[in-house]
mmCIF file of C-alpha atoms and ligand atoms in Angstrom:
data_model
loop_
_atom_site.group_PDB
_atom_site.id
_atom_site.type_symbol
_atom_site.label_atom_id
_atom_site.label_comp_id
_atom_site.label_asym_id
_atom_site.label_seq_id
_atom_site.Cartn_x
_atom_site.Cartn_y
_atom_site.Cartn_z
ATOM 1 C CA UNK A 1 0.168 -0.140 -0.158
ATOM 2 C CA UNK A 2 2.878 2.138 0.658
ATOM 3 C CA UNK A 3 4.442 1.187 -2.287
ATOM 4 C CA UNK A 4 1.760 2.025 -4.473
ATOM 5 C CA UNK A 5 1.062 5.696 -2.171
ATOM 6 C CA UNK A 6 4.387 7.087 -2.892
ATOM 7 C CA UNK A 7 4.253 6.127 -6.676
ATOM 8 C CA UNK A 8 0.590 7.685 -6.990
ATOM 9 C CA UNK A 9 2.462 10.481 -5.180
ATOM 10 C CA UNK A 10 4.848 10.607 -7.889
ATOM 11 C CA UNK A 11 2.765 11.115 -10.301
ATOM 12 C CA UNK A 12 0.714 13.342 -9.118
ATOM 13 C CA UNK A 13 4.088 15.594 -8.821
ATOM 14 C CA UNK A 14 4.743 14.951 -12.282
ATOM 15 C CA UNK A 15 1.236 15.767 -13.838
ATOM 16 C CA UNK A 16 1.560 19.093 -11.827
ATOM 17 C CA UNK A 17 5.196 19.829 -12.860
ATOM 18 C CA UNK A 18 4.578 19.035 -16.545
ATOM 19 C CA UNK A 19 0.733 19.801 -17.020
ATOM 20 C CA UNK A 20 1.426 23.439 -18.697
ATOM 21 C CA UNK A 21 3.250 21.312 -21.401
ATOM 22 C CA UNK A 22 0.434 19.145 -22.448
ATOM 23 C CA UNK A 23 -1.544 20.975 -24.979
ATOM 24 C CA UNK A 24 2.216 20.755 -26.657
ATOM 25 C CA UNK A 25 2.314 16.572 -26.500
ATOM 26 C CA UNK A 26 -1.238 16.583 -27.357
ATOM 27 C CA UNK A 27 -0.245 18.416 -30.613
ATOM 28 C CA UNK A 28 2.748 16.553 -31.149
ATOM 29 C CA UNK A 29 0.595 13.294 -31.000
ATOM 30 C CA UNK A 30 -1.399 14.552 -33.966
ATOM 31 C CA UNK A 31 1.693 15.740 -35.808
ATOM 32 C CA UNK A 32 3.320 12.043 -35.647
ATOM 33 C CA UNK A 33 0.204 10.176 -36.346
ATOM 34 C CA UNK A 34 -0.171 13.012 -39.336
ATOM 35 C CA UNK A 35 3.512 11.783 -40.672
ATOM 36 C CA UNK A 36 2.936 8.314 -39.987
ATOM 37 C CA UNK A 37 0.187 8.257 -42.006
ATOM 38 C CA UNK A 38 1.641 10.361 -45.047
ATOM 39 C CA UNK A 39 4.673 8.416 -45.041
ATOM 40 C CA UNK A 40 2.553 5.066 -45.536
ATOM 41 C CA UNK A 41 0.159 6.494 -48.469
ATOM 42 C CA UNK A 42 3.525 7.622 -50.389
ATOM 43 C CA UNK A 43 4.868 4.008 -50.125
ATOM 44 C CA UNK A 44 2.077 2.942 -51.659
ATOM 45 C CA UNK A 45 1.500 5.527 -54.191
ATOM 46 C CA UNK A 46 5.283 4.112 -55.169
ATOM 47 C CA UNK A 47 4.097 0.452 -55.419
ATOM 48 C CA UNK A 48 1.498 1.910 -57.429
ATOM 49 C CA UNK A 49 3.842 3.320 -60.121
ATOM 50 C CA UNK A 50 6.818 0.661 -59.626
ATOM 51 C CA UNK A 51 3.665 -2.192 -60.994
ATOM 52 C CA UNK A 52 2.861 -0.025 -64.001
ATOM 53 C CA UNK A 53 6.321 0.283 -64.935
ATOM 54 C CA UNK A 54 6.720 -3.188 -64.382
ATOM 55 C CA UNK A 55 3.520 -4.867 -65.293
ATOM 56 C CA UNK A 56 4.393 -8.482 -66.249
ATOM 57 C CA UNK A 57 6.935 -9.567 -63.116
ATOM 58 C CA UNK A 58 4.806 -7.988 -60.101
ATOM 59 C CA UNK A 59 1.154 -8.764 -61.027
ATOM 60 C CA UNK A 60 0.748 -10.753 -57.989
ATOM 61 C CA UNK A 61 -2.907 -10.695 -57.158
ATOM 62 C CA UNK A 62 -5.401 -13.179 -58.755
ATOM 63 C CA UNK A 63 -7.740 -10.499 -59.996
ATOM 64 C CA UNK A 64 -4.744 -8.904 -61.984
ATOM 65 C CA UNK A 65 -3.508 -12.600 -63.291
ATOM 66 C CA UNK A 66 -7.028 -13.594 -64.544
ATOM 67 C CA UNK A 67 -7.137 -10.034 -66.462
ATOM 68 C CA UNK A 68 -4.272 -10.583 -68.398
ATOM 69 C CA UNK A 69 -5.452 -13.708 -70.379
ATOM 70 C CA UNK A 70 -8.564 -11.050 -71.550
ATOM 71 C CA UNK A 71 -8.339 -9.744 -75.085
ATOM 72 C CA UNK A 72 -9.056 -5.765 -75.435
ATOM 73 C CA UNK A 73 -12.747 -5.938 -75.750
ATOM 74 C CA UNK A 74 -12.935 -7.740 -72.622
ATOM 75 C CA UNK A 75 -10.753 -5.443 -71.241
ATOM 76 C CA UNK A 76 -12.440 -2.628 -72.372
ATOM 77 C CA UNK A 77 -15.929 -3.617 -71.368
ATOM 78 C CA UNK A 78 -14.165 -4.659 -67.683
ATOM 79 C CA UNK A 79 -12.700 -1.151 -67.769
ATOM 80 C CA UNK A 80 -16.073 0.553 -68.870
ATOM 81 C CA UNK A 81 -17.841 -0.910 -65.826
ATOM 82 C CA UNK A 82 -18.490 1.855 -63.762
ATOM 83 C CA UNK A 83 -19.387 4.101 -66.932
ATOM 84 C CA UNK A 84 -21.560 0.761 -67.930
ATOM 85 C CA UNK A 85 -23.277 0.637 -64.137
ATOM 86 C CA UNK A 86 -23.672 3.927 -63.769
ATOM 87 C CA UNK A 87 -25.380 6.610 -66.423
ATOM 88 C CA UNK A 88 -25.353 4.019 -69.612
ATOM 89 C CA UNK A 89 -26.758 1.015 -67.242
ATOM 90 C CA UNK A 90 -29.619 3.423 -66.354
ATOM 91 C CA UNK A 91 -30.060 4.891 -69.852
ATOM 92 C CA UNK A 92 -30.800 1.091 -70.933
ATOM 93 C CA UNK A 93 -32.940 0.792 -68.184
ATOM 94 C CA UNK A 94 -35.118 3.739 -68.727
ATOM 95 C CA UNK A 95 -35.867 2.730 -72.970
ATOM 96 C CA UNK A 96 -35.329 -0.991 -72.882
ATOM 97 C CA UNK A 97 -39.236 -1.221 -73.464
ATOM 98 C CA UNK A 98 -40.389 1.834 -73.098
ATOM 99 C CA UNK A 99 -42.296 4.024 -75.288
ATOM 100 C CA UNK A 100 -40.629 7.586 -76.498
ATOM 101 C CA UNK A 101 -43.056 9.762 -74.502
ATOM 102 C CA UNK A 102 -42.017 12.977 -73.050
ATOM 103 C CA UNK A 103 -41.696 11.598 -69.465
ATOM 104 C CA UNK A 104 -38.976 9.171 -70.589
ATOM 105 C CA UNK A 105 -37.364 12.275 -72.398
ATOM 106 C CA UNK A 106 -37.401 14.540 -69.328
ATOM 107 C CA UNK A 107 -35.834 11.557 -67.682
ATOM 108 C CA UNK A 108 -33.349 10.442 -70.435
ATOM 109 C CA UNK A 109 -32.281 14.233 -70.054
ATOM 110 C CA UNK A 110 -31.619 13.764 -66.865
ATOM 111 C CA UNK A 111 -29.593 11.036 -66.510
ATOM 112 C CA UNK A 112 -27.192 12.092 -69.444
ATOM 113 C CA UNK A 113 -26.571 15.385 -67.860
ATOM 114 C CA UNK A 114 -25.379 13.694 -64.897
ATOM 115 C CA UNK A 115 -22.858 11.859 -67.829
ATOM 116 C CA UNK A 116 -21.119 15.565 -68.663
ATOM 117 C CA UNK A 117 -22.705 14.914 -71.915
ATOM 118 C CA UNK A 118 -23.024 18.613 -73.481
ATOM 119 C CA UNK A 119 -26.245 20.337 -73.741
ATOM 120 C CA UNK A 120 -25.992 20.336 -77.883
ATOM 121 C CA UNK A 121 -25.636 16.378 -77.638
ATOM 122 C CA UNK A 122 -28.219 15.906 -75.192
ATOM 123 C CA UNK A 123 -30.240 17.934 -77.572
ATOM 124 C CA UNK A 124 -29.385 15.877 -80.617
ATOM 125 C CA UNK A 125 -30.123 12.634 -78.680
ATOM 126 C CA UNK A 126 -33.485 13.616 -77.435
ATOM 127 C CA UNK A 127 -34.141 15.376 -81.028
ATOM 128 C CA UNK A 128 -33.334 12.065 -82.825
ATOM 129 C CA UNK A 129 -33.845 8.810 -80.496
ATOM 130 C CA UNK A 130 -36.833 7.104 -81.903
ATOM 131 C CA UNK A 131 -36.818 8.593 -85.168
ATOM 132 C CA UNK A 132 -36.159 5.356 -86.831
ATOM 133 C CA UNK A 133 -39.345 4.034 -85.923
ATOM 134 C CA UNK A 134 -40.424 0.761 -84.441
ATOM 135 C CA UNK A 135 -37.826 -1.703 -86.307
ATOM 136 C CA UNK A 136 -34.739 0.087 -84.313
ATOM 137 C CA UNK A 137 -35.004 -0.392 -80.847
ATOM 138 C CA UNK A 138 -34.533 2.636 -78.395
ATOM 139 C CA UNK A 139 -30.846 1.393 -77.267
ATOM 140 C CA UNK A 140 -29.829 0.892 -80.634
ATOM 141 C CA UNK A 141 -30.997 4.222 -82.010
ATOM 142 C CA UNK A 142 -28.624 5.830 -79.104
ATOM 143 C CA UNK A 143 -25.777 3.596 -79.615
ATOM 144 C CA UNK A 144 -26.332 4.679 -83.443
ATOM 145 C CA UNK A 145 -26.311 8.573 -83.031
ATOM 146 C CA UNK A 146 -23.559 8.759 -80.519
ATOM 147 C CA UNK A 147 -21.113 6.356 -82.955
ATOM 148 C CA UNK A 148 -21.935 9.228 -85.697
ATOM 149 C CA UNK A 149 -21.133 11.462 -83.049
ATOM 150 C CA UNK A 150 -17.350 9.918 -83.273
ATOM 151 C CA UNK A 151 -17.237 9.284 -87.008
ATOM 152 C CA UNK A 152 -17.833 13.246 -87.210
ATOM 153 C CA UNK A 153 -14.815 14.341 -85.520
ATOM 154 C CA UNK A 154 -12.655 16.160 -88.044
ATOM 155 C CA UNK A 155 -10.805 13.270 -89.561
ATOM 156 C CA UNK A 156 -13.302 10.591 -89.617
ATOM 157 C CA UNK A 157 -12.882 7.797 -87.085
ATOM 158 C CA UNK A 158 -13.005 4.815 -89.994
ATOM 159 C CA UNK A 159 -10.047 6.581 -91.271
ATOM 160 C CA UNK A 160 -8.157 6.958 -87.542
ATOM 161 C CA UNK A 161 -8.854 3.426 -87.155
ATOM 162 C CA UNK A 162 -7.661 2.160 -90.506
ATOM 163 C CA UNK A 163 -4.166 4.398 -90.303
ATOM 164 C CA UNK A 164 -3.279 3.344 -87.281
ATOM 165 C CA UNK A 165 -4.210 -0.558 -87.606
ATOM 166 C CA UNK A 166 -1.797 0.257 -90.535
ATOM 167 C CA UNK A 167 1.210 1.669 -88.470
ATOM 168 C CA UNK A 168 0.536 -1.036 -85.579
ATOM 169 C CA UNK A 169 0.997 -4.081 -88.345
ATOM 170 C CA UNK A 170 4.682 -4.500 -89.498
ATOM 171 C CA UNK A 171 3.849 -5.893 -92.885
ATOM 172 C CA UNK A 172 1.455 -3.162 -93.830
ATOM 173 C CA UNK A 173 3.771 -0.812 -92.923
ATOM 174 C CA UNK A 174 7.051 -2.223 -94.895
ATOM 175 C CA UNK A 175 4.811 -2.122 -97.696
ATOM 176 C CA UNK A 176 4.285 1.552 -97.560
ATOM 177 C CA UNK A 177 7.948 2.001 -96.933
ATOM 178 C CA UNK A 178 7.165 5.526 -94.531
ATOM 179 C CA UNK A 179 9.728 7.152 -93.106
ATOM 180 C CA UNK A 180 10.060 7.923 -89.334
ATOM 181 C CA UNK A 181 7.065 9.234 -87.598
ATOM 182 C CA UNK A 182 7.192 11.434 -84.361
ATOM 183 C CA UNK A 183 4.721 11.381 -82.034
ATOM 184 C CA UNK A 184 4.297 14.030 -79.883
ATOM 185 C CA UNK A 185 2.615 13.228 -76.241
ATOM 186 C CA UNK A 186 1.277 16.314 -74.550
ATOM 187 C CA UNK A 187 -1.110 17.089 -71.397
ATOM 188 C CA UNK A 188 -0.724 18.021 -67.866
ATOM 189 C CA UNK A 189 0.642 16.485 -64.918
ATOM 190 C CA UNK A 190 -0.035 13.327 -63.836
ATOM 191 C CA UNK A 191 -2.882 12.156 -66.872
ATOM 192 C CA UNK A 192 -0.609 9.530 -67.516
ATOM 193 C CA UNK A 193 1.479 10.394 -70.668
ATOM 194 C CA UNK A 194 4.750 8.719 -69.808
ATOM 195 C CA UNK A 195 2.802 5.503 -69.306
ATOM 196 C CA UNK A 196 0.801 6.057 -72.745
ATOM 197 C CA UNK A 197 4.048 6.390 -74.276
ATOM 198 C CA UNK A 198 5.991 3.547 -72.361
ATOM 199 C CA UNK A 199 2.867 1.404 -73.545
ATOM 200 C CA UNK A 200 3.171 2.327 -77.276
ATOM 201 C CA UNK A 201 6.919 2.338 -77.334
ATOM 202 C CA UNK A 202 6.014 -1.827 -76.125
ATOM 203 C CA UNK A 203 3.690 -2.181 -78.154
ATOM 204 C CA UNK A 204 4.852 -1.347 -81.318
ATOM 205 C CA UNK A 205 8.548 -2.862 -80.773
ATOM 206 C CA UNK A 206 6.556 -5.888 -79.616
ATOM 207 C CA UNK A 207 4.994 -5.869 -83.597
ATOM 208 C CA UNK A 208 8.600 -5.259 -85.292
ATOM 209 C CA UNK A 209 8.995 -1.664 -85.463
ATOM 210 C CA UNK A 210 11.932 0.413 -84.112
ATOM 211 C CA UNK A 211 10.957 3.068 -81.720
ATOM 212 C CA UNK A 212 13.270 5.854 -80.437
ATOM 213 C CA UNK A 213 11.981 7.645 -77.176
ATOM 214 C CA UNK A 214 12.770 10.905 -76.099
ATOM 215 C CA UNK A 215 12.403 11.313 -72.433
ATOM 216 C CA UNK A 216 11.748 15.160 -72.863
ATOM 217 C CA UNK A 217 9.743 15.697 -69.578
ATOM 218 C CA UNK A 218 13.180 16.276 -67.632
ATOM 219 C CA UNK A 219 11.031 18.334 -65.195
ATOM 220 C CA UNK A 220 10.021 15.274 -63.718
ATOM 221 C CA UNK A 221 13.030 12.742 -62.431
ATOM 222 C CA UNK A 222 10.758 9.919 -62.027
ATOM 223 C CA UNK A 223 9.271 10.456 -65.705
ATOM 224 C CA UNK A 224 12.911 9.327 -67.101
ATOM 225 C CA UNK A 225 13.109 6.447 -64.901
ATOM 226 C CA UNK A 226 9.587 4.895 -65.789
ATOM 227 C CA UNK A 227 10.777 5.200 -69.413
ATOM 228 C CA UNK A 228 13.951 3.587 -68.771
ATOM 229 C CA UNK A 229 12.209 0.792 -67.527
ATOM 230 C CA UNK A 230 9.684 0.208 -70.140
ATOM 231 C CA UNK A 231 12.004 0.997 -72.731
ATOM 232 C CA UNK A 232 14.614 -1.669 -71.336
ATOM 233 C CA UNK A 233 11.886 -4.796 -71.654
ATOM 234 C CA UNK A 234 10.251 -3.225 -75.144
ATOM 235 C CA UNK A 235 13.869 -3.296 -76.758
ATOM 236 C CA UNK A 236 13.218 0.437 -77.361
ATOM 237 C CA UNK A 237 15.968 3.256 -78.035
ATOM 238 C CA UNK A 238 15.798 5.755 -74.740
ATOM 239 C CA UNK A 239 17.252 9.331 -75.400
ATOM 240 C CA UNK A 240 17.636 11.070 -72.057
ATOM 241 C CA UNK A 241 19.205 14.673 -71.663
ATOM 242 C CA UNK A 242 22.685 14.911 -70.108
ATOM 243 C CA UNK A 243 23.508 16.571 -66.771
ATOM 244 C CA UNK A 244 24.641 19.782 -68.486
ATOM 245 C CA UNK A 245 22.035 20.450 -71.138
ATOM 246 C CA UNK A 246 18.599 19.292 -69.727
ATOM 247 C CA UNK A 247 16.382 21.507 -72.502
ATOM 248 C CA UNK A 248 13.652 19.034 -73.603
ATOM 249 C CA UNK A 249 13.653 20.686 -76.829
ATOM 250 C CA UNK A 250 17.873 19.100 -77.420
ATOM 251 C CA UNK A 251 16.293 16.051 -76.299
ATOM 252 C CA UNK A 252 13.944 15.589 -78.813
ATOM 253 C CA UNK A 253 16.350 17.235 -81.340
ATOM 254 C CA UNK A 254 19.343 14.387 -80.077
ATOM 255 C CA UNK A 255 16.317 11.526 -79.990
ATOM 256 C CA UNK A 256 14.923 12.682 -83.682
ATOM 257 C CA UNK A 257 18.582 12.332 -84.838
ATOM 258 C CA UNK A 258 18.969 9.146 -83.402
ATOM 259 C CA UNK A 259 15.456 8.129 -85.001
ATOM 260 C CA UNK A 260 16.370 9.286 -88.349
ATOM 261 C CA UNK A 261 20.238 7.581 -88.194
ATOM 262 C CA UNK A 262 18.788 4.075 -86.909
ATOM 263 C CA UNK A 263 15.757 4.587 -89.595
ATOM 264 C CA UNK A 264 13.249 4.024 -86.892
ATOM 265 C CA UNK A 265 9.664 3.603 -87.746
ATOM 266 C CA UNK A 266 8.541 6.279 -84.857
ATOM 267 C CA UNK A 267 10.279 8.369 -82.729
ATOM 268 C CA UNK A 268 8.041 8.964 -79.743
ATOM 269 C CA UNK A 269 8.153 12.225 -77.577
ATOM 270 C CA UNK A 270 7.640 12.316 -73.501
ATOM 271 C CA UNK A 271 6.789 15.983 -72.450
ATOM 272 C CA UNK A 272 6.175 17.948 -69.454
ATOM 273 C CA UNK A 273 3.071 18.305 -68.034
ATOM 274 C CA UNK A 274 4.158 20.836 -65.510
ATOM 275 C CA UNK A 275 6.072 24.158 -65.208
ATOM 276 C CA UNK A 276 6.659 26.961 -63.115
ATOM 277 C CA UNK A 277 3.382 28.261 -64.769
ATOM 278 C CA UNK A 278 0.994 27.487 -67.782
ATOM 279 C CA UNK A 279 2.926 30.057 -70.518
ATOM 280 C CA UNK A 280 6.347 28.341 -70.211
ATOM 281 C CA UNK A 281 5.194 24.675 -70.842
ATOM 282 C CA UNK A 282 2.844 26.009 -73.889
ATOM 283 C CA UNK A 283 6.398 27.997 -74.815
ATOM 284 C CA UNK A 284 8.286 25.155 -74.392
ATOM 285 C CA UNK A 285 5.831 22.777 -76.130
ATOM 286 C CA UNK A 286 6.019 25.260 -79.160
ATOM 287 C CA UNK A 287 9.625 25.238 -78.950
ATOM 288 C CA UNK A 288 9.800 21.775 -79.039
ATOM 289 C CA UNK A 289 7.755 21.524 -82.471
ATOM 290 C CA UNK A 290 9.500 24.411 -83.973
ATOM 291 C CA UNK A 291 12.489 22.344 -83.410
ATOM 292 C CA UNK A 292 11.279 19.056 -84.350
ATOM 293 C CA UNK A 293 10.013 20.329 -87.760
ATOM 294 C CA UNK A 294 13.168 22.344 -88.679
ATOM 295 C CA UNK A 295 14.876 18.987 -88.463
ATOM 296 C CA UNK A 296 12.435 17.066 -89.922
ATOM 297 C CA UNK A 297 9.618 19.168 -92.147
ATOM 298 C CA UNK A 298 6.308 17.802 -91.910
ATOM 299 C CA UNK A 299 6.930 17.016 -88.013
ATOM 300 C CA UNK A 300 5.719 15.819 -85.506
ATOM 301 C CA UNK A 301 3.324 13.948 -87.564
ATOM 302 C CA UNK A 302 0.982 13.669 -84.368
ATOM 303 C CA UNK A 303 0.467 16.004 -81.250
ATOM 304 C CA UNK A 304 -1.464 13.740 -79.323
ATOM 305 C CA UNK A 305 -3.325 15.440 -76.435
ATOM 306 C CA UNK A 306 -3.304 12.680 -73.199
ATOM 307 C CA UNK A 307 -6.802 13.236 -71.179
ATOM 308 C CA UNK A 308 -7.759 11.753 -67.686
ATOM 309 C CA UNK A 309 -11.482 10.551 -67.935
ATOM 310 C CA UNK A 310 -11.723 10.844 -64.321
ATOM 311 C CA UNK A 311 -11.234 14.675 -64.635
ATOM 312 C CA UNK A 312 -14.336 15.278 -66.296
ATOM 313 C CA UNK A 313 -15.308 18.289 -67.510
ATOM 314 C CA UNK A 314 -12.040 19.568 -66.430
ATOM 315 C CA UNK A 315 -10.537 17.209 -69.054
ATOM 316 C CA UNK A 316 -12.444 19.787 -71.753
ATOM 317 C CA UNK A 317 -11.072 22.663 -70.390
ATOM 318 C CA UNK A 318 -7.263 21.387 -70.608
ATOM 319 C CA UNK A 319 -7.911 20.501 -73.957
ATOM 320 C CA UNK A 320 -9.232 23.597 -75.051
ATOM 321 C CA UNK A 321 -5.721 25.339 -73.521
ATOM 322 C CA UNK A 322 -3.403 23.258 -75.483
ATOM 323 C CA UNK A 323 -5.459 23.195 -78.592
ATOM 324 C CA UNK A 324 -5.646 27.287 -78.409
ATOM 325 C CA UNK A 325 -1.616 26.866 -77.526
ATOM 326 C CA UNK A 326 -0.375 24.410 -80.019
ATOM 327 C CA UNK A 327 -2.977 24.695 -82.943
ATOM 328 C CA UNK A 328 -2.834 21.198 -84.947
ATOM 329 C CA UNK A 329 -4.010 18.445 -81.941
ATOM 330 C CA UNK A 330 -4.301 15.469 -84.258
ATOM 331 C CA UNK A 331 -6.113 13.434 -81.482
ATOM 332 C CA UNK A 332 -6.706 12.418 -77.968
ATOM 333 C CA UNK A 333 -5.199 9.468 -75.942
ATOM 334 C CA UNK A 334 -8.601 8.945 -73.279
ATOM 335 C CA UNK A 335 -6.644 7.332 -70.315
ATOM 336 C CA UNK A 336 -7.852 5.852 -67.009
ATOM 337 C CA UNK A 337 -11.499 5.378 -68.353
ATOM 338 C CA UNK A 338 -11.340 2.430 -65.899
ATOM 339 C CA UNK A 339 -11.034 4.769 -62.984
ATOM 340 C CA UNK A 340 -14.078 6.704 -64.515
ATOM 341 C CA UNK A 341 -18.095 6.255 -64.173
ATOM 342 C CA UNK A 342 -17.615 9.151 -66.951
ATOM 343 C CA UNK A 343 -16.250 7.967 -69.763
ATOM 344 C CA UNK A 344 -18.993 9.122 -71.613
ATOM 345 C CA UNK A 345 -16.992 12.828 -71.689
ATOM 346 C CA UNK A 346 -15.532 10.715 -74.420
ATOM 347 C CA UNK A 347 -18.500 12.380 -76.482
ATOM 348 C CA UNK A 348 -18.079 15.588 -75.243
ATOM 349 C CA UNK A 349 -14.250 15.814 -76.475
ATOM 350 C CA UNK A 350 -15.009 14.840 -79.801
ATOM 351 C CA UNK A 351 -18.163 17.350 -80.103
ATOM 352 C CA UNK A 352 -16.429 20.247 -78.778
ATOM 353 C CA UNK A 353 -12.575 19.809 -79.997
ATOM 354 C CA UNK A 354 -13.672 18.124 -83.180
ATOM 355 C CA UNK A 355 -10.674 16.027 -82.941
ATOM 356 C CA UNK A 356 -10.802 11.974 -82.644
ATOM 357 C CA UNK A 357 -10.153 9.874 -79.915
ATOM 358 C CA UNK A 358 -7.019 7.804 -81.133
ATOM 359 C CA UNK A 359 -5.765 5.589 -78.169
ATOM 360 C CA UNK A 360 -8.332 4.674 -75.098
ATOM 361 C CA UNK A 361 -6.854 3.323 -72.029
ATOM 362 C CA UNK A 362 -8.455 0.963 -69.370
ATOM 363 C CA UNK A 363 -5.877 0.321 -67.041
ATOM 364 C CA UNK A 364 -2.134 0.387 -65.846
ATOM 365 C CA UNK A 365 -0.531 -2.767 -68.223
ATOM 366 C CA UNK A 366 1.015 -2.804 -71.476
ATOM 367 C CA UNK A 367 -2.400 -4.597 -72.422
ATOM 368 C CA UNK A 368 -4.910 -2.044 -71.187
ATOM 369 C CA UNK A 369 -4.101 0.515 -73.936
ATOM 370 C CA UNK A 370 -5.294 0.473 -77.487
ATOM 371 C CA UNK A 371 -6.649 2.281 -80.453
ATOM 372 C CA UNK A 372 -10.207 3.761 -79.575
ATOM 373 C CA UNK A 373 -13.073 1.720 -82.005
ATOM 374 C CA UNK A 374 -16.049 3.937 -81.626
ATOM 375 C CA UNK A 375 -18.107 0.810 -82.256
ATOM 376 C CA UNK A 376 -16.448 -0.989 -79.661
ATOM 377 C CA UNK A 377 -16.416 1.591 -77.011
ATOM 378 C CA UNK A 378 -20.456 2.178 -77.650
ATOM 379 C CA UNK A 379 -20.991 -1.725 -77.212
ATOM 380 C CA UNK A 380 -18.919 -2.075 -73.967
ATOM 381 C CA UNK A 381 -20.767 1.041 -72.274
ATOM 382 C CA UNK A 382 -24.164 -1.010 -72.973
ATOM 383 C CA UNK A 383 -23.579 -4.659 -73.093
ATOM 384 C CA UNK A 384 -24.217 -6.836 -70.067
HETATM 385 P P1 LIG B 401 2.004 11.641 -66.339
HETATM 386 O O1 LIG B 401 2.614 13.055 -65.307
HETATM 387 O O2 LIG B 401 1.352 12.195 -67.336
HETATM 388 O O3 LIG B 401 3.235 11.206 -67.271
HETATM 389 O O4 LIG B 401 1.287 10.486 -65.730
HETATM 390 P P2 LIG B 401 2.014 9.227 -65.572
HETATM 391 O O5 LIG B 401 2.330 8.563 -67.118
HETATM 392 O O6 LIG B 401 3.105 9.001 -64.673
HETATM 393 O O7 LIG B 401 0.939 8.027 -65.015
HETATM 394 C C1 LIG B 401 0.328 8.620 -63.664
HETATM 395 C C2 LIG B 401 -0.750 7.386 -62.897
HETATM 396 O O8 LIG B 401 -1.390 7.364 -63.663
HETATM 397 C C3 LIG B 401 0.620 6.101 -63.023
HETATM 398 O O9 LIG B 401 0.255 5.571 -61.684
HETATM 399 C C4 LIG B 401 -0.005 5.379 -64.077
HETATM 400 O O10 LIG B 401 -0.057 3.999 -63.906
HETATM 401 C C5 LIG B 401 -1.204 5.677 -64.188
HETATM 402 N N1 LIG B 401 -2.135 5.497 -65.393
HETATM 403 C C6 LIG B 401 -2.028 5.833 -66.537
HETATM 404 N N2 LIG B 401 -2.807 5.625 -67.346
HETATM 405 C C7 LIG B 401 -3.577 4.713 -66.397
HETATM 406 C C8 LIG B 401 -5.131 3.893 -66.778
HETATM 407 O O11 LIG B 401 -5.878 4.081 -68.282
HETATM 408 N N3 LIG B 401 -5.665 3.864 -65.906
HETATM 409 C C9 LIG B 401 -5.182 3.831 -64.470
HETATM 410 N N4 LIG B 401 -6.049 3.136 -63.674
HETATM 411 N N5 LIG B 401 -4.346 4.166 -64.316
HETATM 412 C C10 LIG B 401 -3.433 4.832 -65.409
#
């Protein structure tokens, strides 16, 4: 009892002496807990990046093993599940077996607006649906209207598919004897530019093409490292900046010089998405275009804008900025459709920008990027 009593007294004395520090102690504990949480999150992000860069070796979970065996059509369906179960599922449920009366149209309008579909498009759908008569189901009507939107984008989508199939097909490419095609990839930070370049380099190399890649996002060290892994695995040549010369336009110049020397089929330029401010970024991209076109008139043959489907309306604002600053965007790569319930923003993109969607990304592995095909995309949004 004596011992317990004296210990208790000691605790009371200690408490009395240090009670003024208790608020600081509380704050310090909260700060430390926050720090531990932050470090844990960072390490999870790093794992995600590594998995993206080394898709095959690191595929561990049974879910990913299953998805590796799927062809792209199935991947697309899987990737678009959120969009299909959300807005487009509601559209299907509403119009299946329904008469296209005023009430149905009002409900359809409300659903379409949730999907970030622009007003002009919604009006078009509401105006045209049901016009083909009783022999066509309303859902087929809507699918057809959506396909027409893609096909009307500046280059006909059918032409796009043929052109790109040609590029991805070794035999056809050999017979057409095309010179090195320079593809410039632009977009804001984090949308998936470097991953897209890596996936393209890997897919093109795998189909027998010689590919040279420029790591011109010299602002972000991780981009260079990501590309090193992709290119090494793909057998593509990577050109990076030197310690004493990190100018992105110089990196692109060197890469194209090498591509010409090697008679490469493709020269892919990965560019920065973030600089100190937006004007600087646009100036840098314009400089790259100028330097490249001096070295090879007509290049870059494609300027592809990468947009993250998850950003919805924001993607459109970004697109308008790039279009205005750079002009001549030849197409869009729509990434992260798997994480978004708003893959329907693809419609708004082609409608408002009048540029075709060239590629679509539905995941982080190499097999998750492919040529965008309007019919396949629309079917995947509606099919069970
Ligand atoms: P950058 O800053 O534009 O070069 O973006 P990154 O290429 O570094 O990509 C940022 C993150 O997005 C990485 O973790 C990629 O793995 C991820 N990512 C890219 N494309 C896709 C996609 O289609 N789906 C998903 N889920 N993630 C993607």
